[in-house]
Amino acid sequence: MRKTLILTGASRGIGRALALELAQAGYDLVLNARSEGPLKEVAEEVRALGARVEAVAGSAGQAPVAEELVKKAEGLGGFYGYIHNAGVLHPGPFLYEIAEGLFLEVLEANLIAGYQLARFAYPLLRQKGEGVAVYVGSGAAESNLPGIGAYAVAKAAEEHLARQLAAEVPEVPCFIYRPGVVETEMQRQAREAQGSAAPVLHQVFRGYKEEGRLLSPKEAAKALVRLLPRARQFHGKIASWRDA
């Protein structure tokens, strides 16, 4: 039987690349992103590759959206788990300066969505006794770079959430995937950030590009797809693109 995965943040960057690589690898998909138009475009690309696909627009940090994602995956059959790739950065201000609404948006996209997915998916995955849960993490979880404090806090909590799930439900492989430094919209946002920490961000993130250190979204996606069959090996741990 074919396996069905939920993929958040699927409308662009690593998420779009993942959708295409997963489809080519034989997975059926339930795609999620907040932007409906770009999400539908990716769904059509996936369909053209021969995979079955559903698309649910909205924030996976909202319970009705997360629940709908799991229902759609069950409906396709062969529900096998999820990859939580969605994220929001909002770079530039120092942490104490960032507006409350923006701070909460970062938490919702990265952390709360990861909780909501687990909330609705894990009862089914435990019942099946198999599957996979992947949380796309970041080295920011272990750094204190000025200007991306909200994101770093959210990623640290999200990665802890993944380790907690791994400890509580050992029968379902759950791991963190750090894709490395990838050329994405977030990279562009950091290179063009405004605010108190902008000079630091410009130096770091423009340096990545100038030094040729950026991976393509496709390279990061291919690595994760290669790691999925080895999910048990990384249960409760961090895997990177280098591990593939």
Short mmCIF file of C-alpha atoms in Angstrom, two decimals:
data_model
loop_
_atom_site.label_atom_id
_atom_site.label_comp_id
_atom_site.label_asym_id
_atom_site.label_seq_id
_atom_site.Cartn_x
_atom_site.Cartn_y
_atom_site.Cartn_z
CA MET A 1 0.00 0.00 0.00
CA ARG A 2 1.18 3.53 -0.77
CA LYS A 3 2.00 5.76 2.18
CA THR A 4 0.38 9.13 2.79
CA LEU A 5 2.23 11.96 4.53
CA ILE A 6 1.09 15.39 5.69
CA LEU A 7 3.48 18.17 4.74
CA THR A 8 3.19 21.69 6.16
CA GLY A 9 4.80 24.78 4.66
CA ALA A 10 4.42 23.19 1.24
CA SER A 11 3.87 26.25 -0.94
CA ARG A 12 7.49 27.35 -1.45
CA GLY A 13 11.14 26.77 -0.63
CA ILE A 14 12.05 23.52 1.09
CA GLY A 15 8.38 22.60 1.42
CA ARG A 16 7.67 22.80 -2.30
CA ALA A 17 10.85 20.88 -3.06
CA LEU A 18 9.87 18.25 -0.50
CA ALA A 19 6.42 17.86 -2.01
CA LEU A 20 7.92 17.13 -5.42
CA GLU A 21 10.63 14.79 -4.11
CA LEU A 22 8.15 12.86 -1.95
CA ALA A 23 5.78 12.46 -4.88
CA GLN A 24 8.59 11.14 -7.04
CA ALA A 25 9.53 8.74 -4.23
CA GLY A 26 6.01 7.24 -4.29
CA TYR A 27 4.28 9.00 -1.41
CA ASP A 28 0.76 10.41 -1.53
CA LEU A 29 0.44 13.79 0.15
CA VAL A 30 -1.79 16.13 2.08
CA LEU A 31 -0.24 19.56 1.61
CA ASN A 32 -0.66 22.57 3.85
CA ALA A 33 0.35 26.23 3.70
CA ARG A 34 -1.27 29.51 4.61
CA SER A 35 -1.29 30.85 1.03
CA GLU A 36 -4.01 29.08 -0.94
CA GLY A 37 -2.96 30.08 -4.46
CA PRO A 38 0.66 28.89 -4.32
CA LEU A 39 -0.46 25.78 -2.42
CA LYS A 40 -2.84 24.80 -5.21
CA GLU A 41 -0.06 25.26 -7.75
CA VAL A 42 2.21 22.87 -5.86
CA ALA A 43 -0.65 20.37 -5.53
CA GLU A 44 -1.04 20.39 -9.31
CA GLU A 45 2.68 19.79 -9.76
CA VAL A 46 2.48 16.85 -7.36
CA ARG A 47 -0.56 15.45 -9.15
CA ALA A 48 1.26 15.65 -12.46
CA LEU A 49 3.92 13.36 -10.99
CA GLY A 50 1.31 10.65 -10.43
CA ALA A 51 0.76 11.04 -6.70
CA ARG A 52 -2.62 11.45 -5.05
CA VAL A 53 -2.82 14.78 -3.28
CA GLU A 54 -5.10 16.92 -1.14
CA ALA A 55 -4.48 20.53 -0.14
CA VAL A 56 -5.68 22.33 2.98
CA ALA A 57 -4.93 26.06 3.24
CA GLY A 58 -4.58 27.76 6.61
CA SER A 59 -2.41 27.74 9.69
CA ALA A 60 -1.73 24.25 11.03
CA GLY A 61 -1.43 25.93 14.40
CA GLN A 62 -5.23 26.21 14.39
CA ALA A 63 -6.91 23.04 15.62
CA PRO A 64 -9.57 22.83 12.85
CA VAL A 65 -6.87 23.01 10.16
CA ALA A 66 -4.67 20.38 11.79
CA GLU A 67 -7.66 18.11 12.31
CA GLU A 68 -8.68 18.51 8.66
CA LEU A 69 -5.16 17.59 7.53
CA VAL A 70 -5.30 14.33 9.44
CA LYS A 71 -8.82 13.55 8.20
CA LYS A 72 -7.74 14.13 4.60
CA ALA A 73 -4.71 11.89 5.10
CA GLU A 74 -6.87 9.13 6.54
CA GLY A 75 -9.23 9.56 3.63
CA LEU A 76 -6.46 9.02 1.08
CA GLY A 77 -5.50 5.82 2.87
CA GLY A 78 -2.17 4.57 4.14
CA PHE A 79 -1.72 7.47 6.58
CA TYR A 80 1.90 7.26 7.65
CA GLY A 81 2.64 10.49 9.50
CA TYR A 82 3.75 14.04 8.88
CA ILE A 83 6.61 16.40 8.16
CA HIS A 84 6.22 19.73 9.94
CA ASN A 85 8.16 22.12 7.77
CA ALA A 86 6.14 25.34 8.16
CA GLY A 87 7.85 28.27 9.82
CA VAL A 88 7.83 32.05 10.20
CA LEU A 89 10.91 34.19 10.94
CA HIS A 90 10.05 37.93 11.26
CA PRO A 91 13.71 39.01 11.51
CA GLY A 92 15.14 42.37 12.50
CA PRO A 93 14.01 43.59 15.92
CA PHE A 94 15.62 42.63 19.19
CA LEU A 95 13.47 40.10 21.02
CA TYR A 96 12.06 42.63 23.50
CA GLU A 97 11.10 44.93 20.60
CA ILE A 98 9.14 42.52 18.43
CA ALA A 99 5.39 43.20 18.35
CA GLU A 100 3.28 40.76 20.33
CA GLY A 101 1.29 39.71 17.28
CA LEU A 102 4.42 38.88 15.32
CA PHE A 103 5.94 36.96 18.23
CA LEU A 104 2.78 34.88 18.57
CA GLU A 105 2.70 34.26 14.81
CA VAL A 106 6.23 32.84 14.97
CA LEU A 107 5.25 30.57 17.86
CA GLU A 108 2.08 29.42 16.10
CA ALA A 109 3.77 28.52 12.83
CA ASN A 110 6.74 26.69 14.34
CA LEU A 111 5.71 25.35 17.74
CA ILE A 112 1.93 25.35 18.11
CA ALA A 113 1.42 23.77 14.69
CA GLY A 114 3.79 21.00 15.69
CA TYR A 115 1.69 20.36 18.79
CA GLN A 116 -1.60 20.46 16.89
CA LEU A 117 -0.35 17.93 14.34
CA ALA A 118 0.76 15.58 17.09
CA ARG A 119 -2.52 16.07 18.92
CA PHE A 120 -4.58 14.73 16.03
CA ALA A 121 -2.09 12.40 14.33
CA TYR A 122 -0.50 10.52 17.20
CA PRO A 123 -3.59 8.63 18.39
CA LEU A 124 -3.89 7.14 14.89
CA LEU A 125 -0.18 6.48 14.49
CA ARG A 126 -0.04 4.73 17.88
CA GLN A 127 -2.97 2.57 16.85
CA LYS A 128 -1.20 1.62 13.64
CA GLY A 129 2.06 1.01 15.50
CA GLU A 130 4.10 2.56 12.70
CA GLY A 131 4.70 5.78 10.84
CA VAL A 132 6.94 8.79 11.19
CA ALA A 133 6.90 12.32 12.58
CA VAL A 134 9.52 14.77 11.35
CA TYR A 135 10.09 18.25 12.71
CA VAL A 136 12.19 20.53 10.53
CA GLY A 137 14.46 22.21 13.04
CA SER A 138 17.25 24.76 12.89
CA GLY A 139 20.65 25.47 14.34
CA ALA A 140 19.01 28.68 15.56
CA ALA A 141 17.60 26.57 18.39
CA GLU A 142 21.09 26.60 19.91
CA SER A 143 22.18 30.14 19.05
CA ASN A 144 21.50 33.65 20.32
CA LEU A 145 21.92 35.63 17.13
CA PRO A 146 20.36 39.08 17.55
CA GLY A 147 17.36 39.72 15.35
CA ILE A 148 15.90 36.21 15.12
CA GLY A 149 15.19 35.67 18.82
CA ALA A 150 11.52 34.78 18.41
CA TYR A 151 12.39 32.17 15.80
CA ALA A 152 15.19 30.73 17.94
CA VAL A 153 12.87 30.43 20.95
CA ALA A 154 10.20 28.76 18.82
CA LYS A 155 12.64 26.33 17.22
CA ALA A 156 14.18 25.37 20.56
CA ALA A 157 10.72 24.60 21.90
CA GLU A 158 9.70 22.77 18.72
CA GLU A 159 12.78 20.56 18.85
CA HIS A 160 12.09 19.79 22.50
CA LEU A 161 8.52 18.90 21.55
CA ALA A 162 9.85 16.37 19.06
CA ARG A 163 12.16 14.80 21.65
CA GLN A 164 9.27 14.66 24.11
CA LEU A 165 7.07 12.83 21.61
CA ALA A 166 9.90 10.40 20.93
CA ALA A 167 10.24 9.66 24.64
CA GLU A 168 6.53 9.21 25.22
CA VAL A 169 5.69 7.20 22.09
CA PRO A 170 8.71 5.05 21.23
CA GLU A 171 6.77 2.97 18.70
CA VAL A 172 6.45 5.94 16.31
CA PRO A 173 9.82 7.14 14.98
CA CYS A 174 10.12 10.88 15.54
CA PHE A 175 13.15 12.97 14.72
CA ILE A 176 14.35 16.50 14.02
CA TYR A 177 15.73 17.34 10.59
CA ARG A 178 18.07 20.29 10.28
CA PRO A 179 18.41 21.05 6.57
CA GLY A 180 21.44 23.29 6.83
CA VAL A 181 21.77 26.79 5.39
CA VAL A 182 19.33 26.81 2.48
CA GLU A 183 18.44 29.53 -0.02
CA THR A 184 14.84 30.26 0.98
CA GLU A 185 12.50 33.19 1.49
CA MET A 186 13.64 33.31 5.12
CA GLN A 187 17.23 33.79 3.97
CA ARG A 188 16.13 36.70 1.78
CA GLN A 189 14.15 38.22 4.65
CA ALA A 190 17.19 38.06 6.91
CA ARG A 191 19.46 39.58 4.25
CA GLU A 192 17.00 42.48 3.88
CA ALA A 193 15.91 42.77 7.53
CA GLN A 194 15.10 46.11 9.13
CA GLY A 195 15.36 46.95 12.82
CA SER A 196 17.87 47.17 15.66
CA ALA A 197 19.61 43.91 14.80
CA ALA A 198 19.63 44.41 11.03
CA PRO A 199 23.41 45.12 10.77
CA VAL A 200 24.22 41.80 12.45
CA LEU A 201 21.76 39.87 10.31
CA HIS A 202 23.03 41.47 7.12
CA GLN A 203 26.61 40.52 7.95
CA VAL A 204 25.73 36.90 8.73
CA PHE A 205 23.14 36.11 6.09
CA ARG A 206 24.65 38.10 3.24
CA GLY A 207 27.90 36.36 4.12
CA TYR A 208 26.30 32.95 3.57
CA LYS A 209 25.34 33.96 0.04
CA GLU A 210 28.57 35.72 -0.82
CA GLU A 211 30.62 32.75 0.40
CA GLY A 212 28.55 30.28 -1.64
CA ARG A 213 27.45 28.34 1.43
CA LEU A 214 23.76 28.08 0.58
CA LEU A 215 22.20 24.76 -0.36
CA SER A 216 19.30 24.66 -2.78
CA PRO A 217 15.85 23.65 -1.47
CA LYS A 218 16.03 20.61 -3.73
CA GLU A 219 19.28 19.43 -2.13
CA ALA A 220 17.80 19.78 1.36
CA ALA A 221 14.61 18.00 0.31
CA LYS A 222 16.38 15.11 -1.39
CA ALA A 223 18.41 14.51 1.77
CA LEU A 224 15.33 14.24 3.97
CA VAL A 225 13.56 11.88 1.57
CA ARG A 226 16.62 9.63 1.69
CA LEU A 227 16.53 9.71 5.50
CA LEU A 228 12.86 8.73 5.89
CA PRO A 229 13.39 4.95 5.52
CA ARG A 230 16.00 5.25 8.30
CA ALA A 231 13.75 7.22 10.66
CA ARG A 232 14.13 4.68 13.48
CA GLN A 233 17.89 5.29 13.50
CA PHE A 234 17.32 8.96 14.36
CA HIS A 235 14.43 8.51 16.80
CA GLY A 236 14.56 11.31 19.38
CA LYS A 237 17.66 12.77 17.74
CA ILE A 238 18.74 15.41 15.24
CA ALA A 239 19.53 14.41 11.66
CA SER A 240 21.06 16.78 9.13
CA TRP A 241 21.41 16.81 5.37
CA ARG A 242 24.91 15.46 5.88
CA ASP A 243 23.49 12.24 7.39
CA ALA A 244 21.87 11.38 4.07
#
